[in-house]
């Protein structure tokens, strides 16, 4: 079975540009999470969806960030406009039983904003 | 702010020794606890979870939980160089699905 698939793996962009990160969860998993990881702040939850519905977006830093899950097999995280402080590794994770705390992470998208 | 605190390390142990990784949490509503391992440049993967006070053993790994002290630990017996990684502690409340992660402890097992 394929794991969680994220794209792009690496993105370098200039400040002010729009960035779109994509995620395909494991088939059959009904919960999807977006995390951001930096050295300073560690792994932070941005938003999570259950059955394609956003449940908690309290971790989304500000209005520049938005996330969608139009169907069970696809989610996007968009940053517009991007800023240097957004540079981080963005992980998508999915779970079949989120109550268990078992998350399956994708390989991550490393974003660098110049 | 619900905090999960870990010593960043690095924790260096010789091959074959016991590695002890510790974690404290501030939210008394946290009911379940997880240890994820993250190799450099890779994504986190779940290695242990624990819900009840006491010890839980899985192979070379033992998770320990003390809810009164708000303390979680992970023991790795017979440490191997392949155990060298960052270990992330996470806590979850009974309600909701969100995991709150600590910043991780870097473990280095030297041959």
XYZ file of N, CA and C in Angstrom:
675
model
N 0.842 -1.205 0.000
C 0.000 0.000 0.000
C 0.873 1.249 0.000
N 0.483 2.227 -0.776
C 1.224 3.478 -0.786
C 0.931 4.207 0.506
N 1.938 4.924 0.984
C 1.750 5.723 2.179
C 1.134 7.060 1.824
N 1.258 7.998 2.743
C 0.793 9.360 2.496
C 1.744 10.003 1.487
N 1.173 10.593 0.468
C 1.986 11.166 -0.596
C 1.867 12.681 -0.572
N 3.001 13.337 -0.505
C 3.026 14.790 -0.487
C 3.810 15.318 -1.679
N 3.384 16.467 -2.148
C 4.146 17.152 -3.195
C 3.980 18.660 -3.038
N 4.975 19.426 -3.450
C 6.302 18.991 -3.853
C 7.134 18.581 -2.644
N 8.220 17.875 -2.836
C 9.104 17.522 -1.729
C 9.929 18.716 -1.288
N 10.278 19.537 -2.243
C 11.050 20.744 -1.947
C 10.472 21.900 -2.762
N 10.399 23.051 -2.110
C 9.910 24.238 -2.808
C 10.724 25.425 -2.326
N 11.287 26.134 -3.289
C 11.983 27.381 -2.984
C 11.253 28.489 -3.723
N 10.860 29.496 -2.998
C 10.092 30.561 -3.609
C 10.514 31.904 -3.016
N 10.041 32.931 -3.629
C 10.368 34.269 -3.140
C 9.213 34.828 -2.313
N 9.569 35.653 -1.373
C 8.579 36.289 -0.520
C 7.481 36.926 -1.369
N 6.255 36.708 -0.930
C 5.119 37.280 -1.632
C 4.444 36.338 -2.616
N 5.134 35.267 -2.955
C 4.560 34.314 -3.895
C 3.574 33.385 -3.198
N 2.669 32.832 -3.983
C 1.729 31.839 -3.466
C 2.357 30.454 -3.488
N 2.126 29.713 -2.422
C 2.644 28.353 -2.317
C 1.479 27.401 -2.085
N 1.441 26.318 -2.825
C 0.419 25.295 -2.617
C 1.088 23.957 -2.375
N 0.792 23.371 -1.253
C 1.302 22.053 -0.895
C 0.157 21.052 -0.998
N 0.483 19.847 -1.463
C -0.557 18.868 -1.746
C -0.341 17.578 -0.972
N -1.430 16.918 -0.691
C -1.351 15.692 0.101
C -2.406 14.700 -0.355
N -1.972 13.443 -0.508
C -2.900 12.346 -0.766
C -2.812 11.397 0.419
N -3.873 11.273 1.217
C -3.803 10.388 2.381
C -3.858 8.921 1.978
N -3.598 8.068 2.928
C -3.731 6.634 2.710
C -5.212 6.312 2.475
N -5.455 5.507 1.463
C -6.827 5.153 1.133
C -7.528 4.507 2.326
N -8.724 5.003 2.627
C -9.485 4.467 3.749
C -9.305 5.226 5.045
N -8.285 6.071 5.102
C -8.094 6.894 6.296
C -9.034 8.097 6.211
N -9.796 8.326 7.289
C -10.788 9.395 7.223
C -10.382 10.651 7.972
N -9.186 10.652 8.533
C -8.701 11.859 9.202
C -7.385 12.287 8.580
N -7.235 13.598 8.407
C -6.030 14.139 7.788
C -5.554 15.338 8.586
N -4.250 15.392 8.784
C -3.639 16.424 9.620
C -2.543 17.129 8.826
N -2.443 18.427 9.007
C -1.311 19.201 8.493
C -0.493 19.701 9.690
N 0.793 19.361 9.692
C 1.730 19.814 10.716
C 2.845 20.606 10.057
N 3.455 21.489 10.852
C 4.629 22.242 10.413
C 5.749 21.989 11.425
N 6.956 21.767 10.923
C 8.080 21.493 11.822
C 9.220 22.463 11.571
N 9.678 23.123 12.624
C 10.857 23.972 12.594
C 11.724 23.625 13.798
N 12.970 24.002 13.720
C 13.872 23.745 14.854
C 13.392 24.487 16.089
N 12.931 25.721 15.875
C 12.576 26.555 17.027
C 11.295 26.090 17.708
N 10.293 25.707 16.929
C 8.972 25.453 17.478
C 8.570 23.989 17.462
N 9.406 23.158 16.857
C 9.078 21.729 16.818
C 7.953 21.455 15.845
N 7.176 20.416 16.161
C 6.093 19.960 15.295
C 4.790 20.571 15.793
N 4.200 21.429 14.962
C 2.986 22.149 15.359
C 1.816 21.718 14.478
N 0.691 21.450 15.101
C -0.513 21.125 14.345
C -1.120 22.398 13.769
N -1.355 22.389 12.467
C -1.980 23.547 11.819
C -3.496 23.373 11.738
N -3.911 22.227 11.213
C -5.337 21.968 11.004
C -5.547 20.479 10.858
N -6.730 20.006 11.225
C -7.056 18.636 10.864
C -8.499 18.510 10.408
N -8.688 17.505 9.544
C -9.977 17.215 8.937
C -10.437 15.830 9.374
N -11.729 15.687 9.525
C -12.310 14.374 9.722
C -13.438 14.219 8.706
N -13.377 13.174 7.926
C -14.359 12.985 6.847
C -14.479 14.229 5.975
N -13.342 14.802 5.636
C -13.199 15.947 4.731
C -13.655 17.268 5.346
N -14.081 17.265 6.585
C -14.574 18.483 7.223
C -13.503 19.017 8.168
N -13.165 20.322 8.077
C -12.178 20.867 9.023
C -12.730 20.867 10.437
N -11.997 20.251 11.361
C -12.467 20.126 12.727
C -11.831 21.169 13.630
N -10.546 21.384 13.445
C -9.823 22.328 14.299
C -8.756 23.021 13.475
N -8.938 24.303 13.242
C -7.929 25.077 12.485
C -7.284 26.129 13.379
N -7.335 25.917 14.677
C -6.806 26.914 15.607
C -5.292 27.072 15.495
N -4.625 26.121 14.899
C -3.179 26.208 14.739
C -2.739 26.936 13.483
N -3.676 27.280 12.629
C -3.328 28.020 11.402
C -2.823 29.406 11.818
N -1.610 29.763 11.400
C -0.974 30.971 11.945
C -1.757 32.251 11.689
N -2.273 32.416 10.529
C -2.957 33.663 10.194
C -3.695 33.479 8.881
N -4.337 34.551 8.459
C -5.190 34.453 7.269
C -4.427 34.115 5.999
N -3.139 34.226 6.026
C -2.360 33.889 4.828
C -2.396 32.382 4.552
N -2.757 31.617 5.552
C -2.792 30.164 5.425
C -4.234 29.698 5.231
N -4.420 28.772 4.307
C -5.732 28.158 4.133
C -5.545 26.707 3.745
N -6.470 25.871 4.116
C -6.410 24.448 3.792
C -7.779 23.979 3.330
N -7.748 23.053 2.372
C -8.989 22.489 1.855
C -8.852 20.980 1.729
N -9.969 20.319 1.783
C -10.011 18.886 1.522
C -11.270 18.619 0.702
N -11.179 18.771 -0.603
C -12.369 18.652 -1.446
C -12.926 17.241 -1.543
N -12.078 16.246 -1.298
C -12.550 14.861 -1.302
C -11.652 14.023 -0.407
N -11.990 12.776 -0.267
C -11.300 11.919 0.695
C -9.867 11.593 0.305
N -9.490 11.905 -0.914
C -8.161 11.499 -1.360
C -7.243 12.676 -1.678
N -7.625 13.876 -1.276
C -6.794 15.011 -1.652
C -6.998 16.186 -0.699
N -5.871 16.815 -0.338
C -5.935 18.017 0.484
C -4.847 18.977 0.040
N -5.098 20.263 0.211
C -4.100 21.275 -0.104
C -3.924 22.208 1.083
N -2.714 22.710 1.208
C -2.396 23.780 2.158
C -1.800 24.905 1.343
N -2.415 26.066 1.428
C -1.982 27.186 0.608
C -1.507 28.325 1.500
N -0.431 28.947 1.080
C 0.104 30.121 1.767
C 0.160 31.250 0.743
N -0.531 32.330 1.034
C -0.580 33.463 0.108
C -0.809 34.758 0.877
N 0.130 35.693 0.860
C 1.474 35.613 0.294
C 2.443 34.950 1.261
N 3.451 34.298 0.731
C 4.420 33.624 1.592
C 5.432 34.631 2.161
N 5.975 34.294 3.330
C 6.973 35.117 3.996
C 8.136 34.227 4.430
N 9.330 34.805 4.617
C 10.487 33.994 5.030
C 10.222 33.176 6.294
N 9.423 33.699 7.227
C 9.174 32.967 8.471
C 8.299 31.730 8.267
N 7.766 31.566 7.058
C 7.001 30.365 6.755
C 7.910 29.195 6.386
N 9.180 29.451 6.243
C 10.120 28.385 5.878
C 10.095 27.297 6.950
N 9.855 26.074 6.526
C 9.675 24.951 7.457
C 9.484 23.683 6.634
N 9.385 22.570 7.340
C 8.936 21.332 6.700
C 7.469 21.142 7.067
N 6.658 20.985 6.055
C 5.226 20.799 6.250
C 4.893 19.322 6.048
N 4.335 18.725 7.082
C 3.971 17.312 7.022
C 2.458 17.171 6.944
N 2.050 16.229 6.124
C 0.678 15.786 6.103
C 0.651 14.401 6.735
N -0.361 14.116 7.528
C -0.497 12.799 8.150
C -1.952 12.363 8.045
N -2.157 11.063 7.959
C -3.527 10.559 7.951
C -3.679 9.457 8.975
N -4.923 9.178 9.308
C -5.197 8.162 10.318
C -6.543 7.514 10.037
N -6.602 6.190 10.262
C -7.867 5.474 10.151
C -8.612 5.514 11.480
N -7.836 5.599 12.556
C -8.425 5.619 13.895
C -7.755 6.724 14.684
N -8.121 7.961 14.456
C -7.412 9.078 15.088
C -7.495 9.057 16.610
N -8.484 8.384 17.158
C -8.559 8.285 18.613
C -7.381 7.527 19.193
N -6.775 6.685 18.382
C -5.629 5.914 18.864
C -4.351 6.742 18.870
N -4.362 7.881 18.196
C -3.154 8.690 18.111
C -2.139 8.178 17.116
N -2.512 7.142 16.351
C -1.573 6.598 15.378
C -1.722 7.370 14.068
N -0.749 8.192 13.795
C -0.716 8.975 12.575
C 0.343 8.415 11.641
N 0.021 8.426 10.363
C 0.971 8.015 9.342
C 1.369 9.281 8.579
N 2.644 9.611 8.682
C 3.124 10.858 8.098
C 3.640 10.636 6.681
N 3.437 11.660 5.858
C 4.109 11.701 4.574
C 5.558 12.116 4.757
N 6.284 12.177 3.638
C 7.710 12.496 3.696
C 7.968 13.980 3.940
N 6.933 14.781 3.823
C 7.074 16.204 4.098
C 7.398 17.029 2.860
N 7.050 18.291 2.944
C 7.399 19.271 1.908
C 8.263 20.336 2.567
N 9.506 20.417 2.098
C 10.424 21.412 2.677
C 10.258 22.715 1.910
N 9.803 23.740 2.604
C 9.558 25.040 1.994
C 10.604 26.042 2.436
N 11.197 26.701 1.471
C 12.125 27.790 1.740
C 11.602 29.034 1.047
N 11.366 30.075 1.835
C 10.890 31.344 1.292
C 12.025 32.357 1.425
N 12.483 32.853 0.298
C 13.624 33.774 0.293
C 13.189 35.227 0.439
N -1.568 27.527 27.533
C -0.814 26.817 26.506
C -0.513 25.410 26.998
N -0.877 24.408 26.205
C -0.655 23.035 26.581
C 0.738 22.637 26.109
N 1.628 22.396 27.092
C 3.021 22.158 26.762
C 3.396 20.705 26.974
N 4.216 20.219 26.074
C 4.898 18.941 26.236
C 6.385 19.267 26.165
N 7.104 18.971 27.237
C 8.484 19.387 27.347
C 9.424 18.193 27.291
N 10.481 18.350 26.520
C 11.532 17.341 26.433
C 12.884 18.028 26.440
N 13.858 17.345 26.995
C 15.234 17.810 26.889
C 15.705 17.562 25.465
N 16.255 18.605 24.843
C 16.600 18.469 23.420
C 17.790 17.563 23.167
N 18.623 17.374 24.228
C 19.798 16.533 24.064
C 20.912 17.283 23.337
N 21.871 16.593 22.702
C 21.771 15.155 22.429
C 22.086 14.283 23.641
N 21.400 13.158 23.709
C 21.672 12.136 24.698
C 22.550 11.099 24.028
N 23.730 10.911 24.568
C 24.677 9.964 23.977
C 24.832 8.756 24.888
N 24.616 7.563 24.342
C 24.779 6.331 25.109
C 25.603 5.344 24.284
N 26.376 4.497 24.949
C 27.144 3.487 24.201
C 26.236 2.351 23.761
N 26.632 1.721 22.682
C 25.890 0.568 22.172
C 25.728 -0.478 23.275
N 24.515 -1.010 23.390
C 24.239 -2.025 24.392
C 23.700 -1.480 25.701
N 23.804 -0.191 25.906
C 23.335 0.431 27.149
C 21.832 0.711 27.072
N 21.282 1.153 28.205
C 19.872 1.566 28.244
C 19.797 3.073 28.024
N 18.972 3.473 27.079
C 18.724 4.899 26.845
C 17.411 5.260 27.531
N 17.422 6.356 28.272
C 16.233 6.802 28.993
C 15.846 8.187 28.514
N 14.655 8.281 27.943
C 14.167 9.534 27.383
C 12.960 9.986 28.201
N 12.917 11.249 28.529
C 11.896 11.744 29.441
C 11.066 12.863 28.828
N 9.871 13.012 29.383
C 8.909 13.975 28.849
C 7.969 14.387 29.965
N 7.651 15.666 30.061
C 6.634 16.124 30.993
C 5.558 16.874 30.213
N 4.354 16.910 30.758
C 3.258 17.586 30.079
C 2.490 18.437 31.078
N 1.891 19.487 30.584
C 1.244 20.446 31.487
C -0.278 20.260 31.565
N -0.875 19.671 30.537
C -2.321 19.575 30.482
C -2.805 18.309 31.195
N -3.452 18.488 32.338
C -3.931 17.326 33.085
C -5.063 16.602 32.364
N -5.613 17.249 31.341
C -6.644 16.594 30.537
C -6.082 15.591 29.551
N -4.783 15.565 29.400
C -4.160 14.591 28.499
C -4.363 13.190 29.055
N -4.793 12.302 28.179
C -5.125 10.953 28.633
C -4.289 9.872 27.976
N -3.744 10.164 26.821
C -2.950 9.157 26.126
C -1.669 9.801 25.591
N -0.635 8.955 25.515
C 0.701 9.472 25.270
C 1.423 8.580 24.267
N 2.260 9.226 23.477
C 2.834 8.541 22.330
C 4.313 8.888 22.200
N 5.061 7.928 21.722
C 6.448 8.173 21.349
C 6.603 7.910 19.862
N 7.070 8.941 19.176
C 7.366 8.843 17.758
C 8.882 8.951 17.578
N 9.397 8.219 16.626
C 10.809 8.280 16.284
C 10.943 8.973 14.927
N 11.922 9.870 14.833
C 12.146 10.580 13.578
C 13.630 10.540 13.239
N 13.961 9.828 12.186
C 15.326 9.837 11.684
C 15.566 11.141 10.949
N 16.830 11.546 10.911
C 17.204 12.814 10.292
C 16.723 12.887 8.845
N 15.979 13.914 8.538
C 15.487 14.120 7.185
C 14.279 13.276 6.819
N 13.755 12.547 7.790
C 12.610 11.662 7.529
C 11.396 12.128 8.319
N 10.299 11.402 8.167
C 9.072 11.763 8.863
C 8.939 10.969 10.151
N 8.160 11.460 11.098
C 7.954 10.731 12.359
C 7.186 9.429 12.141
N 7.516 8.426 12.963
C 6.785 7.164 12.935
C 6.504 6.733 14.368
N 5.312 6.208 14.587
C 4.891 5.806 15.925
C 5.626 4.538 16.355
N 6.182 4.559 17.572
C 6.821 3.356 18.093
C 6.135 2.818 19.341
N 5.524 3.702 20.131
C 4.879 3.224 21.369
C 3.739 4.163 21.724
N 2.721 3.625 22.388
C 1.710 4.474 23.011
C 1.385 3.889 24.379
N 0.910 4.741 25.264
C 0.554 4.292 26.612
C -0.597 5.134 27.114
N -1.570 4.475 27.729
C -2.759 5.158 28.227
C -2.864 5.098 29.745
N -2.317 4.037 30.340
C -2.519 3.807 31.771
C -1.227 4.006 32.542
N -1.371 4.396 33.789
C -0.208 4.514 34.663
C 0.552 3.190 34.716
N 1.882 3.302 34.780
C 2.687 2.103 34.887
C 3.576 1.933 33.681
N 3.967 0.703 33.446
C 4.895 0.375 32.374
C 4.198 -0.395 31.264
N 4.680 -0.181 30.047
C 4.223 -0.962 28.906
C 5.442 -1.336 28.094
N 5.601 -2.629 27.856
C 6.799 -3.116 27.188
C 6.471 -3.629 25.799
N 7.360 -3.331 24.852
C 7.230 -3.833 23.493
C 8.633 -4.069 22.961
N 9.070 -5.314 23.035
C 10.427 -5.628 22.587
C 11.463 -4.929 23.445
N 12.342 -4.162 22.809
C 13.391 -3.461 23.559
C 12.897 -2.136 24.154
N 11.665 -1.789 23.843
C 11.128 -0.501 24.286
C 10.176 -0.674 25.475
N 10.305 0.227 26.446
C 9.361 0.287 27.559
C 8.926 1.728 27.743
N 7.616 1.950 27.702
C 7.066 3.259 27.993
C 6.573 3.262 29.430
N 6.779 4.389 30.100
C 6.346 4.523 31.483
C 5.510 5.786 31.615
N 4.418 5.693 32.374
C 3.530 6.832 32.555
C 3.214 7.018 34.028
N 3.324 8.259 34.483
C 2.932 8.627 35.837
C 2.066 9.878 35.718
N 0.750 9.690 35.735
C -0.161 10.816 35.534
C -0.130 11.783 36.707
N 0.109 11.294 37.907
C 0.157 12.186 39.073
C 1.306 13.184 38.931
N 2.431 12.711 38.409
C 3.602 13.570 38.217
C 3.636 14.188 36.831
N 2.684 13.803 35.969
C 2.609 14.321 34.595
C 3.920 14.055 33.870
N 4.316 12.806 33.903
C 5.642 12.390 33.444
C 5.517 11.129 32.598
N 6.204 11.160 31.458
C 6.230 10.010 30.555
C 7.684 9.729 30.216
N 8.031 8.486 30.110
C 9.395 8.174 29.716
C 9.418 7.001 28.742
N 10.529 6.896 28.047
C 10.756 5.784 27.117
C 12.140 5.221 27.408
N 12.175 3.933 27.689
C 13.444 3.249 27.891
C 13.725 2.375 26.676
N 14.950 2.446 26.198
C 15.377 1.590 25.088
C 16.505 0.720 25.615
N 16.243 -0.571 25.715
C 17.268 -1.510 26.197
C 18.144 -1.958 25.049
N 19.385 -2.356 25.392
C 20.321 -2.851 24.386
C 20.349 -1.902 23.179
N 20.636 -0.643 23.447
C 20.610 0.379 22.395
C 21.527 0.007 21.242
N 21.074 0.283 20.045
C 21.821 0.012 18.831
C 22.081 1.325 18.079
N 23.155 1.378 17.303
C 23.394 2.598 16.502
C 22.185 2.974 15.641
N 21.414 1.981 15.220
C 20.232 2.261 14.400
C 19.114 2.933 15.197
N 19.253 2.997 16.515
C 18.281 3.719 17.339
C 18.567 5.218 17.358
N 19.693 5.625 16.811
C 20.055 7.043 16.783
C 19.030 7.805 15.948
N 18.332 8.715 16.599
C 17.229 9.443 15.976
C 16.742 10.481 16.975
N 15.762 11.264 16.559
C 15.072 12.158 17.486
C 13.776 11.484 17.922
N 13.523 11.502 19.213
C 12.329 10.858 19.770
C 11.369 11.944 20.242
N 10.183 11.921 19.663
C 9.162 12.919 19.940
C 8.110 12.340 20.881
N 7.850 13.044 21.954
C 6.794 12.678 22.879
C 5.542 13.473 22.499
N 4.385 12.838 22.571
C 3.145 13.534 22.220
C 2.045 13.162 23.208
N 1.141 14.101 23.423
C 0.027 13.885 24.338
C -1.277 14.187 23.628
N -2.329 13.477 24.010
C -3.651 13.695 23.432
C -4.693 13.697 24.542
N -5.596 14.673 24.441
C -6.725 14.702 25.374
C -7.753 13.677 24.940
N -8.690 13.380 25.839
C -9.736 12.419 25.509
C -10.610 12.916 24.373
N -10.864 14.220 24.379
C -11.711 14.786 23.323
C -10.832 15.261 22.188
N -11.287 15.111 20.977
C -10.524 15.565 19.830
C -9.454 14.582 19.416
N -8.849 14.870 18.273
C -7.869 13.963 17.696
C -6.462 14.549 17.661
N -6.304 15.791 18.119
C -5.027 16.467 17.948
C -3.967 15.910 18.884
N -2.776 15.688 18.357
C -1.610 15.334 19.161
C -0.782 16.582 19.380
N -0.376 16.793 20.627
C 0.497 17.912 20.975
C 1.897 17.346 21.183
N 2.818 17.716 20.314
C 4.165 17.151 20.337
C 5.141 18.011 21.123
N 6.093 17.352 21.783
C 7.265 18.026 22.288
C 8.246 18.259 21.145
N 9.325 18.987 21.433
C 10.294 19.315 20.384
C 11.251 18.172 20.094
N 11.229 17.154 20.953
C 12.041 15.975 20.681
C 13.372 15.963 21.405
N 13.848 14.745 21.659
C 15.176 14.519 22.227
C 16.007 13.759 21.213
N 17.181 14.295 20.912
C 18.082 13.632 19.981
C 18.885 12.572 20.718
N 18.844 11.359 20.226
C 19.582 10.233 20.817
C 20.680 9.792 19.869
N 21.879 9.655 20.409
C 23.017 9.146 19.640
C 23.563 7.918 20.336
N 23.546 6.795 19.646
C 24.085 5.547 20.181
C 25.412 5.303 19.501
N 26.470 5.293 20.297
C 27.824 5.183 19.740
C 28.309 3.736 19.779
N 28.913 3.275 18.675
C 29.397 1.884 18.623
C 30.546 1.661 19.606
